[in-house]
mmCIF file of C-alpha atoms in Angstrom:
data_model
loop_
_atom_site.group_PDB
_atom_site.id
_atom_site.type_symbol
_atom_site.label_atom_id
_atom_site.label_comp_id
_atom_site.label_asym_id
_atom_site.label_seq_id
_atom_site.Cartn_x
_atom_site.Cartn_y
_atom_site.Cartn_z
ATOM 1 C CA ASP A 1 -61.879 70.368 216.624
ATOM 2 C CA THR A 2 -58.351 69.695 215.398
ATOM 3 C CA GLY A 3 -56.770 72.938 216.577
ATOM 4 C CA VAL A 4 -54.560 73.620 219.578
ATOM 5 C CA SER A 5 -56.457 73.426 222.854
ATOM 6 C CA GLN A 6 -55.548 74.779 226.259
ATOM 7 C CA ASP A 7 -56.965 74.173 229.701
ATOM 8 C CA PRO A 8 -58.044 75.950 231.778
ATOM 9 C CA ARG A 9 -59.050 79.061 229.854
ATOM 10 C CA HIS A 10 -58.994 81.184 232.972
ATOM 11 C CA LYS A 11 -57.271 80.777 236.326
ATOM 12 C CA ILE A 12 -57.432 83.006 239.382
ATOM 13 C CA THR A 13 -55.055 82.180 242.192
ATOM 14 C CA LYS A 14 -53.568 83.737 245.276
ATOM 15 C CA ARG A 15 -49.957 84.776 245.440
ATOM 16 C CA GLY A 16 -47.750 81.912 246.543
ATOM 17 C CA GLN A 17 -49.947 79.151 245.127
ATOM 18 C CA ASN A 18 -48.859 76.746 242.407
ATOM 19 C CA VAL A 19 -50.718 76.525 239.108
ATOM 20 C CA THR A 20 -50.500 74.136 236.173
ATOM 21 C CA PHE A 21 -51.687 74.665 232.617
ATOM 22 C CA ARG A 22 -52.168 72.080 229.902
ATOM 23 C CA CYS A 23 -51.733 72.339 226.145
ATOM 24 C CA ASP A 24 -52.829 69.807 223.546
ATOM 25 C CA PRO A 25 -51.181 70.575 220.181
ATOM 26 C CA ILE A 26 -52.393 69.680 216.712
ATOM 27 C CA SER A 27 -51.900 65.928 216.607
ATOM 28 C CA GLU A 28 -49.294 65.638 213.844
ATOM 29 C CA HIS A 29 -47.203 68.591 215.056
ATOM 30 C CA ASN A 30 -43.906 67.658 216.670
ATOM 31 C CA ARG A 31 -42.956 71.146 217.865
ATOM 32 C CA LEU A 32 -44.676 72.829 220.788
ATOM 33 C CA TYR A 33 -44.068 76.347 222.063
ATOM 34 C CA TRP A 34 -45.091 78.302 225.127
ATOM 35 C CA TYR A 35 -45.397 82.085 224.972
ATOM 36 C CA ARG A 36 -46.505 84.689 227.487
ATOM 37 C CA GLN A 37 -48.496 87.764 226.546
ATOM 38 C CA THR A 38 -49.093 90.729 228.808
ATOM 39 C CA LEU A 39 -51.644 93.444 228.155
ATOM 40 C CA GLY A 40 -50.830 95.573 225.140
ATOM 41 C CA GLN A 41 -47.798 93.512 224.142
ATOM 42 C CA GLY A 42 -47.003 90.835 221.630
ATOM 43 C CA PRO A 43 -46.406 87.273 222.780
ATOM 44 C CA GLU A 44 -42.946 86.549 224.169
ATOM 45 C CA PHE A 45 -41.216 83.199 223.791
ATOM 46 C CA LEU A 46 -40.837 81.105 226.940
ATOM 47 C CA THR A 47 -39.774 77.619 225.871
ATOM 48 C CA TYR A 48 -40.161 74.996 223.189
ATOM 49 C CA PHE A 49 -40.187 71.260 222.694
ATOM 50 C CA GLN A 50 -39.283 69.105 219.769
ATOM 51 C CA ASN A 51 -41.135 65.893 220.474
ATOM 52 C CA GLU A 52 -40.512 65.256 224.177
ATOM 53 C CA ALA A 53 -37.222 67.151 224.392
ATOM 54 C CA GLN A 54 -37.199 70.679 225.810
ATOM 55 C CA LEU A 55 -34.610 72.364 223.638
ATOM 56 C CA GLU A 56 -34.611 75.981 224.764
ATOM 57 C CA LYS A 57 -35.792 78.091 227.661
ATOM 58 C CA SER A 58 -35.997 81.859 227.612
ATOM 59 C CA ARG A 59 -34.401 83.900 230.359
ATOM 60 C CA LEU A 60 -37.987 84.976 231.076
ATOM 61 C CA LEU A 61 -38.556 81.473 232.430
ATOM 62 C CA SER A 62 -37.405 81.740 236.031
ATOM 63 C CA ASP A 63 -36.703 78.673 238.146
ATOM 64 C CA ARG A 64 -40.293 78.873 239.417
ATOM 65 C CA PHE A 65 -41.461 77.805 235.960
ATOM 66 C CA SER A 66 -41.233 74.269 234.659
ATOM 67 C CA ALA A 67 -42.586 72.719 231.492
ATOM 68 C CA GLU A 68 -42.897 69.128 230.395
ATOM 69 C CA ARG A 69 -43.988 67.187 227.375
ATOM 70 C CA PRO A 70 -43.617 63.619 228.628
ATOM 71 C CA LYS A 71 -44.749 61.602 225.629
ATOM 72 C CA GLY A 72 -44.256 64.156 222.911
ATOM 73 C CA SER A 73 -47.962 64.918 222.816
ATOM 74 C CA PHE A 74 -49.571 67.269 225.363
ATOM 75 C CA SER A 75 -47.505 69.655 227.457
ATOM 76 C CA THR A 76 -47.873 71.173 230.913
ATOM 77 C CA LEU A 77 -46.547 74.462 232.227
ATOM 78 C CA GLU A 78 -46.296 74.787 235.994
ATOM 79 C CA ILE A 79 -45.664 77.974 237.925
ATOM 80 C CA GLN A 80 -44.643 77.533 241.547
ATOM 81 C CA ARG A 81 -45.052 80.188 244.226
ATOM 82 C CA THR A 82 -46.935 82.501 241.901
ATOM 83 C CA GLU A 83 -46.295 86.232 242.031
ATOM 84 C CA GLN A 84 -48.510 89.104 240.876
ATOM 85 C CA GLY A 85 -46.082 89.708 238.043
ATOM 86 C CA ASP A 86 -46.967 86.286 236.643
ATOM 87 C CA SER A 87 -50.421 87.564 235.693
ATOM 88 C CA ALA A 88 -50.610 87.235 231.919
ATOM 89 C CA MET A 89 -52.034 85.201 229.075
ATOM 90 C CA TYR A 90 -50.096 81.970 228.581
ATOM 91 C CA LEU A 91 -50.231 80.816 224.986
ATOM 92 C CA CYS A 92 -49.317 77.489 223.502
ATOM 93 C CA ALA A 93 -48.498 77.008 219.835
ATOM 94 C CA SER A 94 -47.552 74.038 217.712
ATOM 95 C CA SER A 95 -45.952 73.530 214.336
ATOM 96 C CA TRP A 96 -45.101 70.771 211.895
ATOM 97 C CA TRP A 97 -41.516 69.642 211.342
ATOM 98 C CA ALA A 98 -41.627 70.667 207.660
ATOM 99 C CA SER A 99 -42.605 74.276 208.427
ATOM 100 C CA PRO A 100 -41.550 75.057 211.976
ATOM 101 C CA GLY A 101 -42.127 78.789 211.653
ATOM 102 C CA THR A 102 -45.794 78.279 210.798
ATOM 103 C CA GLN A 103 -47.133 78.142 214.318
ATOM 104 C CA TYR A 104 -50.760 77.734 215.280
ATOM 105 C CA PHE A 105 -51.840 79.114 218.608
ATOM 106 C CA GLY A 106 -54.336 77.894 221.136
ATOM 107 C CA PRO A 107 -56.877 80.151 222.851
ATOM 108 C CA GLY A 108 -54.580 80.749 225.804
ATOM 109 C CA THR A 109 -54.910 80.526 229.572
ATOM 110 C CA ARG A 110 -55.525 83.843 231.295
ATOM 111 C CA LEU A 111 -53.835 83.840 234.714
ATOM 112 C CA LEU A 112 -54.650 86.370 237.405
ATOM 113 C CA VAL A 113 -52.587 86.300 240.581
ATOM 114 C CA LEU A 114 -54.193 88.162 243.476
ATOM 115 C CA GLN B 1 -33.393 95.112 222.074
ATOM 116 C CA GLN B 2 -36.616 95.127 220.091
ATOM 117 C CA GLN B 3 -35.921 93.035 217.030
ATOM 118 C CA VAL B 4 -39.264 93.695 215.330
ATOM 119 C CA LYS B 5 -40.711 97.201 215.400
ATOM 120 C CA GLN B 6 -44.349 97.682 214.448
ATOM 121 C CA SER B 7 -46.298 100.831 213.621
ATOM 122 C CA PRO B 8 -48.714 102.407 214.074
ATOM 123 C CA GLN B 9 -49.765 101.447 217.576
ATOM 124 C CA SER B 10 -53.398 102.064 216.650
ATOM 125 C CA LEU B 11 -55.260 102.718 213.430
ATOM 126 C CA ILE B 12 -58.791 103.852 212.623
ATOM 127 C CA VAL B 13 -60.125 103.222 209.136
ATOM 128 C CA GLN B 14 -63.512 103.698 207.522
ATOM 129 C CA LYS B 15 -65.362 100.698 206.128
ATOM 130 C CA GLY B 16 -64.157 99.988 202.623
ATOM 131 C CA GLY B 17 -60.832 101.713 203.164
ATOM 132 C CA ILE B 18 -57.308 100.306 203.101
ATOM 133 C CA SER B 19 -55.551 99.480 206.379
ATOM 134 C CA ILE B 20 -51.751 99.528 206.298
ATOM 135 C CA ILE B 21 -49.537 98.256 209.103
ATOM 136 C CA ASN B 22 -45.764 98.421 208.918
ATOM 137 C CA CYS B 23 -42.979 96.399 210.496
ATOM 138 C CA ALA B 24 -39.212 96.609 210.457
ATOM 139 C CA TYR B 25 -36.778 93.943 211.576
ATOM 140 C CA GLU B 26 -33.138 93.942 212.574
ATOM 141 C CA ASN B 27 -31.962 90.345 212.314
ATOM 142 C CA THR B 28 -31.032 89.658 208.699
ATOM 143 C CA ALA B 29 -31.100 85.927 209.429
ATOM 144 C CA PHE B 30 -34.906 85.984 209.716
ATOM 145 C CA ASP B 31 -36.410 84.167 206.755
ATOM 146 C CA TYR B 32 -40.109 83.860 207.560
ATOM 147 C CA PHE B 33 -42.531 86.658 208.357
ATOM 148 C CA PRO B 34 -46.078 85.786 209.476
ATOM 149 C CA TRP B 35 -48.899 88.099 210.440
ATOM 150 C CA TYR B 36 -51.359 87.221 213.166
ATOM 151 C CA GLN B 37 -54.816 88.554 213.987
ATOM 152 C CA GLN B 38 -55.984 88.528 217.581
ATOM 153 C CA PHE B 39 -59.445 89.267 218.949
ATOM 154 C CA PRO B 40 -59.899 90.155 222.630
ATOM 155 C CA GLY B 41 -59.602 87.114 224.873
ATOM 156 C CA LYS B 42 -58.510 84.849 222.027
ATOM 157 C CA GLY B 43 -55.219 83.423 220.863
ATOM 158 C CA PRO B 44 -53.444 84.857 217.796
ATOM 159 C CA ALA B 45 -54.664 83.410 214.503
ATOM 160 C CA LEU B 46 -52.280 83.047 211.567
ATOM 161 C CA LEU B 47 -53.404 85.298 208.716
ATOM 162 C CA ILE B 48 -50.735 85.233 206.038
ATOM 163 C CA ALA B 49 -46.962 84.786 205.847
ATOM 164 C CA ILE B 50 -44.156 85.585 203.438
ATOM 165 C CA ARG B 51 -40.580 84.522 202.772
ATOM 166 C CA PRO B 52 -37.929 87.045 201.684
ATOM 167 C CA ASP B 53 -37.531 85.573 198.209
ATOM 168 C CA VAL B 54 -40.800 87.220 197.119
ATOM 169 C CA SER B 55 -41.767 90.871 197.292
ATOM 170 C CA GLU B 56 -45.498 90.441 197.636
ATOM 171 C CA LYS B 57 -48.037 87.831 198.647
ATOM 172 C CA LYS B 58 -51.792 88.178 198.404
ATOM 173 C CA GLU B 59 -54.533 86.107 200.006
ATOM 174 C CA GLY B 60 -58.013 87.477 199.530
ATOM 175 C CA ARG B 61 -58.167 90.992 200.935
ATOM 176 C CA PHE B 62 -54.828 90.614 202.735
ATOM 177 C CA THR B 63 -51.499 91.449 201.078
ATOM 178 C CA ILE B 64 -47.975 91.405 202.472
ATOM 179 C CA SER B 65 -45.391 93.633 200.827
ATOM 180 C CA PHE B 66 -41.759 92.821 201.578
ATOM 181 C CA ASN B 67 -38.666 94.988 201.084
ATOM 182 C CA LYS B 68 -35.584 92.923 201.880
ATOM 183 C CA SER B 69 -33.039 95.705 201.380
ATOM 184 C CA ALA B 70 -34.898 98.003 203.761
ATOM 185 C CA LYS B 71 -35.665 95.147 206.162
ATOM 186 C CA GLN B 72 -39.304 96.162 206.178
ATOM 187 C CA PHE B 73 -42.603 94.458 205.506
ATOM 188 C CA SER B 74 -46.194 95.586 205.678
ATOM 189 C CA LEU B 75 -49.729 94.249 205.799
ATOM 190 C CA HIS B 76 -52.395 95.792 203.609
ATOM 191 C CA ILE B 77 -56.053 95.031 204.271
ATOM 192 C CA MET B 78 -58.163 96.019 201.299
ATOM 193 C CA ASP B 79 -61.859 96.874 201.595
ATOM 194 C CA SER B 80 -61.574 96.892 205.379
ATOM 195 C CA GLN B 81 -64.663 95.665 207.228
ATOM 196 C CA PRO B 82 -65.854 96.189 210.814
ATOM 197 C CA GLY B 83 -65.212 92.479 211.395
ATOM 198 C CA ASP B 84 -61.523 93.147 210.738
ATOM 199 C CA SER B 85 -61.370 95.202 213.938
ATOM 200 C CA ALA B 86 -58.732 93.385 215.996
ATOM 201 C CA THR B 87 -55.109 93.597 217.055
ATOM 202 C CA TYR B 88 -52.610 92.640 214.379
ATOM 203 C CA PHE B 89 -49.121 91.393 215.113
ATOM 204 C CA CYS B 90 -46.227 91.001 212.747
ATOM 205 C CA ALA B 91 -43.621 88.415 213.602
ATOM 206 C CA ALA B 92 -40.351 87.032 212.326
ATOM 207 C CA THR B 93 -38.439 83.804 212.710
ATOM 208 C CA LEU B 94 -36.024 81.416 211.131
ATOM 209 C CA ASN B 95 -37.884 78.759 209.166
ATOM 210 C CA SER B 96 -34.911 76.802 207.895
ATOM 211 C CA GLY B 97 -31.357 75.883 208.706
ATOM 212 C CA GLY B 98 -31.850 74.767 212.253
ATOM 213 C CA SER B 99 -32.669 76.844 215.310
ATOM 214 C CA ASN B 100 -35.573 76.928 217.673
ATOM 215 C CA TYR B 101 -37.812 78.788 215.207
ATOM 216 C CA LYS B 102 -39.265 80.914 217.991
ATOM 217 C CA LEU B 103 -41.421 83.786 216.806
ATOM 218 C CA THR B 104 -40.338 87.323 217.627
ATOM 219 C CA PHE B 105 -43.385 89.568 217.654
ATOM 220 C CA GLY B 106 -43.973 93.252 217.181
ATOM 221 C CA LYS B 107 -45.963 95.095 219.833
ATOM 222 C CA GLY B 108 -49.180 95.006 217.847
ATOM 223 C CA THR B 109 -51.524 97.403 216.080
ATOM 224 C CA LEU B 110 -55.081 97.893 217.265
ATOM 225 C CA LEU B 111 -57.209 98.296 214.156
ATOM 226 C CA THR B 112 -60.677 99.805 214.381
ATOM 227 C CA VAL B 113 -62.843 99.812 211.265
ATOM 228 C CA ASN B 114 -65.768 102.182 211.556
ATOM 229 C CA PRO B 115 -69.006 101.268 209.777
#
């Protein structure tokens, strides 16, 4: 499978715990995006990487959120001290340098904070 | 500020009918408009996309119509099938000239195709 993969697919955690999600983009894609989708809404941009550099963070990304892409390949998104409002689907997408708007999404990680 | 407005919120169509979903955008700098299809519990899947230098693009049963002056674009699904039942999202972004190329999505349209 050469598509975008995400792990885990589902995560249930208690409020206050830390969680980490992983995204593996399509191998030749240099751009990687994180989005968050709540029920009944379209995905909302969180942050993006060009290679290993994190070039923009949305104001939705509070200081409890951190993302990395250490070698320009896979990326991790960590949420510290989770809150119930963090419950959502976290989506990763990747795109090729020649067509950055053409983004391919992974299956997402569904987070439920109890 | 909602930069991409999508309608209708939900749509019911009979098998074989035409499904039409409309979107309007505000940022005239947008130059790339993709449509995504999402099934429950899955990530959005890219369906078809258009640039503003063309007024229409067709791929199989899916057609995008684009009206640059009105800042509107729409998705037409011909010969709709029950398997097309999903949520459809329009989106917009900058695809050239530098920027982060983040997608701005509409709120989605839940399409139900009855057999």
